[in-house]
PDB file of C-alpha atoms in Angstrom:
ATOM      1  CA  MET H  15      -7.469  10.378  83.884  1.00 89.00           C
ATOM      2  CA  ILE H  16      -6.169  13.495  82.184  1.00 93.00           C
ATOM      3  CA  TYR H  17      -5.869  14.056  78.432  1.00 94.00           C
ATOM      4  CA  LYS H  18      -3.142  16.531  77.454  1.00 94.00           C
ATOM      5  CA  TYR H  19      -3.487  18.490  74.220  1.00 94.00           C
ATOM      6  CA  GLU H  20      -1.056  21.302  73.454  1.00 93.00           C
ATOM      7  CA  ASP H  21      -1.166  23.499  76.587  1.00 93.00           C
ATOM      8  CA  LYS H  22      -4.481  22.095  77.921  1.00 93.00           C
ATOM      9  CA  GLU H  23      -5.097  19.400  80.492  1.00 95.00           C
ATOM     10  CA  ILE H  24      -8.578  17.944  80.104  1.00 96.00           C
ATOM     11  CA  PRO H  25      -9.988  15.694  82.834  1.00 94.00           C
ATOM     12  CA  LEU H  26     -11.747  12.594  81.539  1.00 94.00           C
ATOM     13  CA  THR H  27     -13.433  11.726  84.830  1.00 90.00           C
ATOM     14  CA  ASN H  28     -17.088  12.804  85.176  1.00 91.00           C
ATOM     15  CA  LEU H  29     -17.350  13.096  81.391  1.00 93.00           C
ATOM     16  CA  THR H  30     -20.975  12.586  80.312  1.00 93.00           C
ATOM     17  CA  ARG H  31     -20.478  12.907  76.552  1.00 93.00           C
ATOM     18  CA  LEU H  32     -17.622  13.164  74.083  1.00 95.00           C
ATOM     19  CA  TYR H  33     -18.498  14.149  70.530  1.00 96.00           C
ATOM     20  CA  GLY H  34     -17.268  15.786  67.381  1.00 97.00           C
ATOM     21  CA  ALA H  35     -19.166  18.692  65.841  1.00 98.00           C
ATOM     22  CA  VAL H  36     -18.827  21.688  63.554  1.00 98.00           C
ATOM     23  CA  VAL H  37     -19.162  25.372  64.322  1.00 98.00           C
ATOM     24  CA  ILE H  38     -20.966  27.167  61.515  1.00 97.00           C
ATOM     25  CA  ASP H  39     -22.060  30.652  60.544  1.00 96.00           C
ATOM     26  CA  MET H  40     -25.579  30.675  59.166  1.00 91.00           C
ATOM     27  CA  GLN H  41     -26.566  34.160  58.062  1.00 89.00           C
ATOM     28  CA  GLY H  42     -24.685  35.780  60.939  1.00 93.00           C
ATOM     29  CA  GLU H  43     -25.745  33.261  63.595  1.00 94.00           C
ATOM     30  CA  VAL H  44     -22.955  31.066  64.991  1.00 96.00           C
ATOM     31  CA  ALA H  45     -24.019  27.588  66.067  1.00 96.00           C
ATOM     32  CA  GLU H  46     -22.608  24.182  66.903  1.00 96.00           C
ATOM     33  CA  MET H  47     -24.044  21.408  64.735  1.00 97.00           C
ATOM     34  CA  SER H  48     -23.478  17.679  64.454  1.00 97.00           C
ATOM     35  CA  LEU H  49     -21.136  16.223  61.871  1.00 97.00           C
ATOM     36  CA  GLU H  50     -24.114  14.364  60.369  1.00 96.00           C
ATOM     37  CA  TRP H  51     -26.073  17.616  60.009  1.00 96.00           C
ATOM     38  CA  PHE H  52     -23.093  19.223  58.284  1.00 97.00           C
ATOM     39  CA  ASP H  53     -22.822  16.307  55.847  1.00 95.00           C
ATOM     40  CA  LEU H  54     -26.441  16.971  54.806  1.00 96.00           C
ATOM     41  CA  TYR H  55     -26.590  20.780  54.852  1.00 93.00           C
ATOM     42  CA  GLY H  56     -22.982  21.971  54.848  1.00 93.00           C
ATOM     43  CA  ASP H  57     -23.268  23.501  51.399  1.00 93.00           C
ATOM     44  CA  LYS H  58     -25.799  26.042  52.783  1.00 92.00           C
ATOM     45  CA  VAL H  59     -23.639  27.420  55.601  1.00 95.00           C
ATOM     46  CA  LYS H  60     -20.137  28.732  56.252  1.00 96.00           C
ATOM     47  CA  LEU H  61     -17.899  26.327  58.213  1.00 97.00           C
ATOM     48  CA  LEU H  62     -15.891  28.076  60.925  1.00 98.00           C
ATOM     49  CA  ASN H  63     -14.140  25.027  62.415  1.00 98.00           C
ATOM     50  CA  TYR H  64     -14.448  21.484  63.707  1.00 98.00           C
ATOM     51  CA  VAL H  65     -14.627  20.872  67.457  1.00 98.00           C
ATOM     52  CA  LEU H  66     -14.182  17.980  69.851  1.00 98.00           C
ATOM     53  CA  VAL H  67     -16.484  18.568  72.800  1.00 97.00           C
ATOM     54  CA  PHE H  68     -15.819  17.181  76.269  1.00 97.00           C
ATOM     55  CA  ASP H  69     -19.214  17.593  77.965  1.00 96.00           C
ATOM     56  CA  TYR H  70     -19.473  17.299  81.758  1.00 96.00           C
ATOM     57  CA  THR H  71     -23.091  18.467  81.995  1.00 95.00           C
ATOM     58  CA  PRO H  72     -25.170  16.187  84.230  1.00 91.00           C
ATOM     59  CA  PRO H  73     -28.386  14.866  82.633  1.00 89.00           C
ATOM     60  CA  GLY H  74     -31.267  17.300  83.017  1.00 89.00           C
ATOM     61  CA  GLU H  75     -29.099  20.381  83.582  1.00 90.00           C
ATOM     62  CA  ASN H  76     -29.626  23.430  81.375  1.00 88.00           C
ATOM     63  CA  VAL H  77     -26.279  25.130  81.963  1.00 88.00           C
ATOM     64  CA  ARG H  78     -23.598  23.485  79.843  1.00 89.00           C
ATOM     65  CA  ASP H  79     -20.270  22.532  81.408  1.00 94.00           C
ATOM     66  CA  LYS H  80     -17.943  21.688  78.528  1.00 95.00           C
ATOM     67  CA  ILE H  81     -14.484  22.103  77.067  1.00 96.00           C
ATOM     68  CA  SER H  82     -13.973  22.247  73.293  1.00 96.00           C
ATOM     69  CA  LEU H  83     -10.881  21.732  71.182  1.00 97.00           C
ATOM     70  CA  GLU H  84     -10.918  23.441  67.777  1.00 97.00           C
ATOM     71  CA  PHE H  85      -9.563  22.028  64.517  1.00 98.00           C
ATOM     72  CA  ASP H  86      -9.258  23.303  60.958  1.00 97.00           C
ATOM     73  CA  THR H  87     -10.013  19.967  59.295  1.00 97.00           C
ATOM     74  CA  LYS H  88     -12.208  16.934  59.856  1.00 97.00           C
ATOM     75  CA  ASP H  89      -9.134  14.707  59.588  1.00 97.00           C
ATOM     76  CA  GLU H  90      -7.494  16.515  62.531  1.00 97.00           C
ATOM     77  CA  LEU H  91     -10.694  16.116  64.561  1.00 98.00           C
ATOM     78  CA  LEU H  92     -10.956  12.399  63.803  1.00 96.00           C
ATOM     79  CA  GLU H  93      -7.292  11.833  64.651  1.00 96.00           C
ATOM     80  CA  ILE H  94      -7.681  13.406  68.100  1.00 96.00           C
ATOM     81  CA  MET H  95     -10.992  11.590  68.691  1.00 95.00           C
ATOM     82  CA  GLN H  96      -9.167   8.303  68.120  1.00 94.00           C
ATOM     83  CA  GLU H  97      -6.370   9.389  70.449  1.00 94.00           C
ATOM     84  CA  VAL H  98      -8.854  10.228  73.242  1.00 95.00           C
ATOM     85  CA  ALA H  99     -10.747   6.965  72.654  1.00 91.00           C
ATOM     86  CA  GLN H 100      -7.561   5.075  73.590  1.00 90.00           C
ATOM     87  CA  PHE H 101      -8.037   6.259  77.194  1.00 88.00           C
ATOM     88  CA  PHE H 102     -11.366   4.442  77.397  1.00 84.00           C
ATOM     89  CA  GLN H 103     -10.119   1.181  75.887  1.00 79.00           C
ATOM     90  CA  LYS H 104      -7.584   0.508  78.639  1.00 60.00           C
TER      91      LYS H 104
END
């Protein structure tokens, strides 16, 4: 299965995890954090964007193999997450 978003084609086979997150700037350090973490501590950091992460990394591997889509708002992220979820409900 392939998910098409704008000019990207993202394979859904061999996907180990699919999750939404935020990319933040915390005193000059850029990091990816969970949406739950951001709900708790978001007022202490600068939000750069929301991301939907397609993670292909096999369990136990240290080198990450992932593709991320970036969004300006949480609503955009949630909309695309629902769209991708449709592929797994068929």
